[in-house]
Coordinates of C-alpha atoms in Angstrom, one line a residue:
X101 CA 36.3 76.0 -80.6
X102 CA 37.3 74.8 -77.1
X103 CA 36.6 71.1 -76.7
X104 CA 35.3 71.7 -73.1
X105 CA 31.8 72.3 -74.7
X106 CA 31.7 68.6 -75.8
X107 CA 30.2 67.2 -72.6
X108 CA 27.5 69.9 -72.7
X109 CA 26.8 69.1 -76.3
X110 CA 26.4 65.4 -75.7
X111 CA 24.1 66.1 -72.8
X112 CA 21.6 67.6 -75.3
X113 CA 20.6 64.2 -76.4
X114 CA 17.2 62.9 -75.3
X115 CA 18.5 59.4 -74.8
X116 CA 21.9 57.8 -74.1
X117 CA 24.3 58.4 -77.0
X118 CA 25.9 55.3 -78.6
X119 CA 29.6 54.9 -78.1
X120 CA 30.4 55.2 -81.8
X121 CA 29.0 58.8 -81.6
X122 CA 30.8 59.7 -78.3
X123 CA 34.1 58.0 -79.1
X124 CA 35.6 60.5 -81.6
X125 CA 34.6 63.4 -79.4
X126 CA 36.1 61.9 -76.3
X127 CA 39.3 61.2 -78.2
X128 CA 39.8 64.9 -79.0
X129 CA 39.1 66.4 -75.6
X130 CA 41.9 68.9 -74.8
X131 CA 43.5 68.3 -78.2
X132 CA 45.0 71.2 -80.1
X133 CA 45.4 69.4 -83.5
X134 CA 41.7 69.4 -84.5
X135 CA 39.0 71.7 -85.7
X136 CA 35.6 70.9 -84.4
X137 CA 32.1 71.8 -85.7
X138 CA 29.1 70.9 -83.5
X139 CA 25.5 71.0 -84.7
X140 CA 22.2 70.5 -83.0
X141 CA 18.8 70.1 -84.6
X142 CA 16.5 72.3 -82.4
X143 CA 13.1 71.3 -83.6
X144 CA 13.4 72.1 -87.3
X145 CA 16.4 74.5 -87.1
X146 CA 20.1 73.5 -87.2
X147 CA 22.1 75.5 -84.7
X148 CA 25.9 75.6 -84.5
X149 CA 27.0 74.9 -80.9
X150 CA 30.2 76.7 -80.1
X151 CA 29.8 77.3 -76.4
X152 CA 27.8 76.2 -73.3
X153 CA 25.7 79.3 -73.8
X154 CA 24.7 78.1 -77.2
X155 CA 23.6 74.8 -75.8
X156 CA 21.7 76.4 -73.0
X157 CA 19.4 78.2 -75.5
X158 CA 18.2 75.0 -77.2
X159 CA 14.8 73.7 -76.3
X160 CA 13.9 70.6 -78.3
X161 CA 16.9 68.8 -79.7
X162 CA 15.9 66.1 -82.2
X163 CA 19.3 65.4 -83.7
X164 CA 23.1 66.0 -83.4
X165 CA 26.0 66.0 -85.8
X166 CA 29.6 67.0 -85.8
X167 CA 32.6 67.4 -88.1
X168 CA 36.2 66.8 -86.8
X169 CA 39.0 68.0 -89.0
X170 CA 42.3 66.4 -87.8
X171 CA 44.9 69.0 -89.0
X172 CA 47.8 66.7 -88.5
X173 CA 46.5 64.1 -90.9
X174 CA 44.3 66.5 -92.9
X175 CA 41.4 64.0 -92.4
X176 CA 37.7 64.6 -91.8
X177 CA 35.4 62.6 -89.5
X178 CA 31.7 63.2 -89.2
X179 CA 29.0 61.4 -87.2
X180 CA 25.3 61.8 -86.8
X181 CA 22.7 60.9 -84.1
X182 CA 19.0 60.8 -84.5
X183 CA 16.8 59.5 -81.7
X184 CA 14.8 56.4 -82.5
X185 CA 12.0 57.3 -80.2
X186 CA 11.1 60.6 -81.8
X187 CA 11.5 59.8 -85.4
X188 CA 8.5 57.8 -86.4
X189 CA 8.6 57.6 -90.2
X190 CA 11.0 57.6 -93.1
X191 CA 9.9 61.2 -93.9
X192 CA 11.0 62.2 -90.4
X193 CA 14.3 60.5 -90.8
X194 CA 14.9 62.2 -94.2
X195 CA 13.9 65.7 -93.1
X196 CA 16.1 65.7 -90.0
X197 CA 19.0 64.1 -91.8
X198 CA 18.8 66.5 -94.7
X199 CA 19.1 69.5 -92.4
X200 CA 22.1 68.0 -90.6
X201 CA 23.8 66.9 -93.8
X202 CA 23.4 70.4 -95.1
X203 CA 25.1 71.9 -92.1
X204 CA 28.0 69.4 -92.4
X205 CA 28.4 70.2 -96.1
X206 CA 28.6 73.9 -95.3
X207 CA 31.8 73.3 -93.3
X208 CA 33.6 72.5 -96.6
X209 CA 34.6 75.1 -99.1
X210 CA 33.5 73.2 -102.2
X211 CA 30.5 72.5 -104.4
X212 CA 29.1 69.0 -103.6
X213 CA 31.9 68.2 -101.1
X214 CA 32.9 64.6 -100.5
X215 CA 32.5 63.1 -97.0
X216 CA 32.9 59.6 -95.7
X217 CA 29.9 58.8 -93.4
X218 CA 31.6 56.5 -91.0
X219 CA 29.8 54.1 -88.6
X220 CA 26.7 55.4 -90.2
X221 CA 23.4 53.7 -89.0
X222 CA 22.3 51.3 -91.7
X223 CA 18.7 52.3 -91.0
X224 CA 19.6 55.8 -92.3
X225 CA 21.3 54.7 -95.6
X226 CA 18.2 55.0 -97.8
X227 CA 17.6 58.5 -96.6
X228 CA 21.2 59.5 -97.0
X229 CA 21.3 58.0 -100.5
X230 CA 18.2 60.0 -101.5
X231 CA 19.6 63.3 -100.1
X232 CA 23.2 63.0 -101.4
X233 CA 24.2 64.6 -104.7
X234 CA 26.0 61.3 -105.4
X235 CA 26.7 58.1 -103.5
X236 CA 30.3 57.2 -104.4
X237 CA 30.4 53.9 -102.5
X238 CA 28.8 51.9 -99.7
X239 CA 30.9 49.4 -97.8
X240 CA 30.1 46.2 -95.9
X241 CA 27.7 46.0 -93.0
X242 CA 29.2 45.9 -89.4
X243 CA 27.7 45.0 -86.1
X244 CA 28.4 47.3 -83.2
X245 CA 29.5 45.3 -80.2
X246 CA 29.3 47.0 -76.8
X247 CA 31.1 46.0 -73.6
X248 CA 28.0 45.5 -71.5
X249 CA 30.0 45.3 -68.3
X250 CA 33.6 45.6 -67.2
X251 CA 32.8 42.5 -65.1
X252 CA 33.2 40.7 -68.4
X253 CA 36.9 41.3 -68.3
X254 CA 39.2 38.3 -67.4
X255 CA 39.9 38.0 -63.7
X256 CA 43.6 37.7 -64.2
X257 CA 45.6 40.8 -64.9
X258 CA 46.9 41.5 -68.4
X259 CA 50.5 41.4 -69.3
X260 CA 52.2 44.7 -68.3
X261 CA 54.4 46.6 -70.8
X262 CA 57.8 44.9 -71.0
X263 CA 56.5 41.7 -69.4
X264 CA 57.7 38.5 -71.1
X265 CA 56.2 35.0 -71.0
X266 CA 57.2 31.7 -72.5
X267 CA 55.0 29.4 -74.6
X268 CA 56.9 26.3 -75.6
X269 CA 60.2 27.3 -77.2
X270 CA 59.0 30.8 -77.9
X271 CA 59.2 33.9 -75.6
X272 CA 56.8 36.8 -76.2
X273 CA 56.8 40.3 -74.8
X274 CA 54.1 42.9 -74.4
X275 CA 55.0 46.3 -75.9
X276 CA 53.6 49.6 -77.3
X277 CA 53.1 50.2 -81.0
X278 CA 56.0 51.9 -82.7
X279 CA 55.9 53.9 -85.9
X280 CA 58.5 51.5 -87.4
X281 CA 55.9 48.7 -87.0
X282 CA 53.7 50.1 -89.7
X283 CA 54.7 47.8 -92.5
X284 CA 54.4 44.7 -90.2
X285 CA 51.0 45.7 -88.9
X286 CA 49.7 46.3 -92.5
X287 CA 51.0 42.9 -93.5
X288 CA 49.1 41.2 -90.7
X289 CA 45.9 43.2 -91.0
X290 CA 42.7 41.9 -92.6
X291 CA 41.5 45.4 -93.5
X292 CA 43.5 47.9 -95.6
X293 CA 45.3 50.8 -93.9
X294 CA 48.1 53.0 -95.0
X295 CA 51.4 53.3 -93.2
X296 CA 50.7 57.0 -92.4
X297 CA 47.7 56.0 -90.3
X298 CA 49.6 53.4 -88.3
X299 CA 52.4 55.9 -87.7
X300 CA 49.8 58.4 -86.6
X301 CA 48.3 56.0 -84.0
X302 CA 51.8 55.1 -82.7
X303 CA 52.9 58.7 -82.2
X304 CA 49.7 60.4 -81.2
X305 CA 49.7 61.5 -77.5
X306 CA 46.2 60.1 -76.9
X307 CA 45.8 56.9 -79.1
X308 CA 49.3 55.7 -78.4
X309 CA 48.3 55.3 -74.7
X310 CA 46.3 52.2 -75.6
X311 CA 47.9 50.4 -78.6
X312 CA 49.5 47.1 -77.6
X313 CA 51.5 44.6 -79.6
X314 CA 52.9 41.2 -78.8
X315 CA 56.5 40.8 -80.0
X316 CA 58.5 37.6 -80.5
X317 CA 61.4 38.4 -78.1
X318 CA 64.0 36.7 -80.3
X319 CA 63.4 39.0 -83.3
X320 CA 61.4 41.9 -82.0
X321 CA 58.8 41.3 -84.7
X322 CA 55.2 42.1 -84.0
X323 CA 53.2 38.8 -84.0
X324 CA 49.9 40.2 -82.7
X325 CA 48.3 43.6 -82.1
X326 CA 45.3 45.6 -80.9
X327 CA 44.8 49.4 -81.2
X328 CA 42.2 52.0 -80.3
X329 CA 41.2 53.8 -83.5
X330 CA 40.4 57.5 -83.9
X331 CA 36.7 56.8 -82.9
X332 CA 37.7 54.9 -79.8
X333 CA 36.9 51.5 -81.3
X334 CA 39.1 48.5 -80.9
X335 CA 40.7 47.3 -84.1
X336 CA 43.7 46.0 -86.0
X337 CA 43.3 42.8 -84.0
X338 CA 45.4 40.3 -85.9
X339 CA 48.0 37.5 -85.4
X340 CA 50.8 36.2 -87.5
X341 CA 49.4 32.9 -88.9
X342 CA 52.6 31.1 -87.7
X343 CA 51.6 31.8 -84.1
X344 CA 47.8 31.1 -84.2
X345 CA 46.2 29.3 -81.3
X346 CA 48.6 30.7 -78.8
X347 CA 46.1 33.2 -77.4
X348 CA 48.2 36.2 -78.5
X349 CA 45.3 38.3 -79.9
X350 CA 43.5 37.7 -76.6
X351 CA 46.6 39.0 -74.7
X352 CA 46.8 42.1 -77.0
X353 CA 43.1 42.9 -76.6
X354 CA 43.3 42.3 -72.8
X355 CA 46.3 44.7 -72.5
X356 CA 44.6 47.4 -74.6
X357 CA 41.3 47.2 -72.6
X358 CA 43.2 47.3 -69.3
X359 CA 45.0 50.5 -70.5
X360 CA 41.6 52.0 -71.4
X361 CA 40.1 51.1 -68.1
X362 CA 43.0 52.7 -66.2
X363 CA 42.8 55.8 -68.3
X364 CA 39.1 56.3 -67.7
X365 CA 39.5 55.8 -63.9
X366 CA 42.1 58.6 -64.0
X367 CA 40.2 61.1 -66.3
X368 CA 37.0 62.3 -64.7
X369 CA 36.2 64.4 -67.8
X370 CA 36.2 61.4 -70.1
X371 CA 34.3 59.3 -67.6
X372 CA 31.6 62.0 -67.4
X373 CA 31.3 61.8 -71.1
X374 CA 30.6 58.1 -70.7
X375 CA 33.5 57.4 -73.1
X376 CA 33.8 53.6 -73.6
X377 CA 35.4 51.3 -76.2
X378 CA 33.3 49.5 -78.7
X379 CA 34.0 47.1 -81.6
X380 CA 32.7 47.2 -85.1
X381 CA 32.7 43.6 -86.4
X382 CA 31.9 42.7 -89.9
X383 CA 28.6 40.7 -90.1
X384 CA 29.5 37.0 -90.3
X385 CA 32.9 37.4 -88.6
X386 CA 32.1 34.8 -86.0
X387 CA 35.7 34.2 -84.7
X388 CA 36.1 38.0 -83.9
X389 CA 32.7 38.1 -82.2
X390 CA 33.5 35.1 -80.1
X391 CA 36.8 36.5 -79.0
X392 CA 35.3 39.9 -78.0
X393 CA 32.5 38.0 -76.1
X394 CA 35.3 36.8 -73.8
X395 CA 35.7 40.5 -72.7
X396 CA 32.0 41.1 -72.1
X397 CA 31.2 42.5 -75.6
X398 CA 27.9 41.6 -77.3
X399 CA 26.2 42.9 -80.5
X400 CA 23.8 45.7 -80.0
X401 CA 20.4 44.7 -81.4
X402 CA 19.3 46.5 -84.6
X403 CA 22.4 48.8 -84.6
X404 CA 24.3 47.8 -87.7
X405 CA 26.5 50.4 -89.3
X406 CA 28.2 51.0 -92.7
X407 CA 30.9 53.2 -94.1
X408 CA 29.8 55.1 -97.2
X409 CA 31.2 57.9 -99.3
X410 CA 28.9 60.7 -100.5
X411 CA 29.1 63.9 -102.4
X412 CA 26.7 66.3 -100.6

């Protein structure tokens, strides 16, 4: 499927789509290393959307879903959207979700295939649990933080790539993420990732545009970092404990967001899709929430999400 149909697919929604639904789609526009399956719930029927002509025939869209298969990493990502305004009861939620989950499951060549429902609305977890053949696991709850306005960005420019600055006896330099940084990034991270994923972000033609690390110039070691994940969320924001309270994470996030802002200005197709970064912050992680607030991010009310593994 050509990804040019993605903006038309997103326009089927009866209300603005959340960034966690748009993000993965925006990240694959024009990509040739993915397989994409798009589904729309047209009243009570699930329709596969493979072209703008398919989208034009739809009349009453009450839900959307998609499956992205990244062939390079052999990974699967699936996301769902159900409008709050039209689904008035738990039965409505369950019926719509059951149809969409069935369509998603049909993309796999297996009985009771396994899927990770990522950034899945917490309000839909009971329905998904009742529908699934088996729930393998349910992770922690995260708040979705949206950047309400770019006006929330710092007024001073971020450090450019290659720019060095001194702080006491130490000199730091802004740089891109390298595949060889994987072990160091994993050591600093507070969430578990494998080296292959870090290497993927560092070498991918899209995601590598935005990842920024702060290095200690004397050694070249990464001491702070920020990346854009595969769903266009900010993450891997961490700092070497030796260099805390130097504002290094702030500098890494600022540089990443500045790179995103420049990219969106130069890519009308992504801007039309209303692609924008977001941050999923674990409930109770006050320090991260406070830091993101400095860039204009705020938690979206009643929009908590979870990651859960299910056999459909």
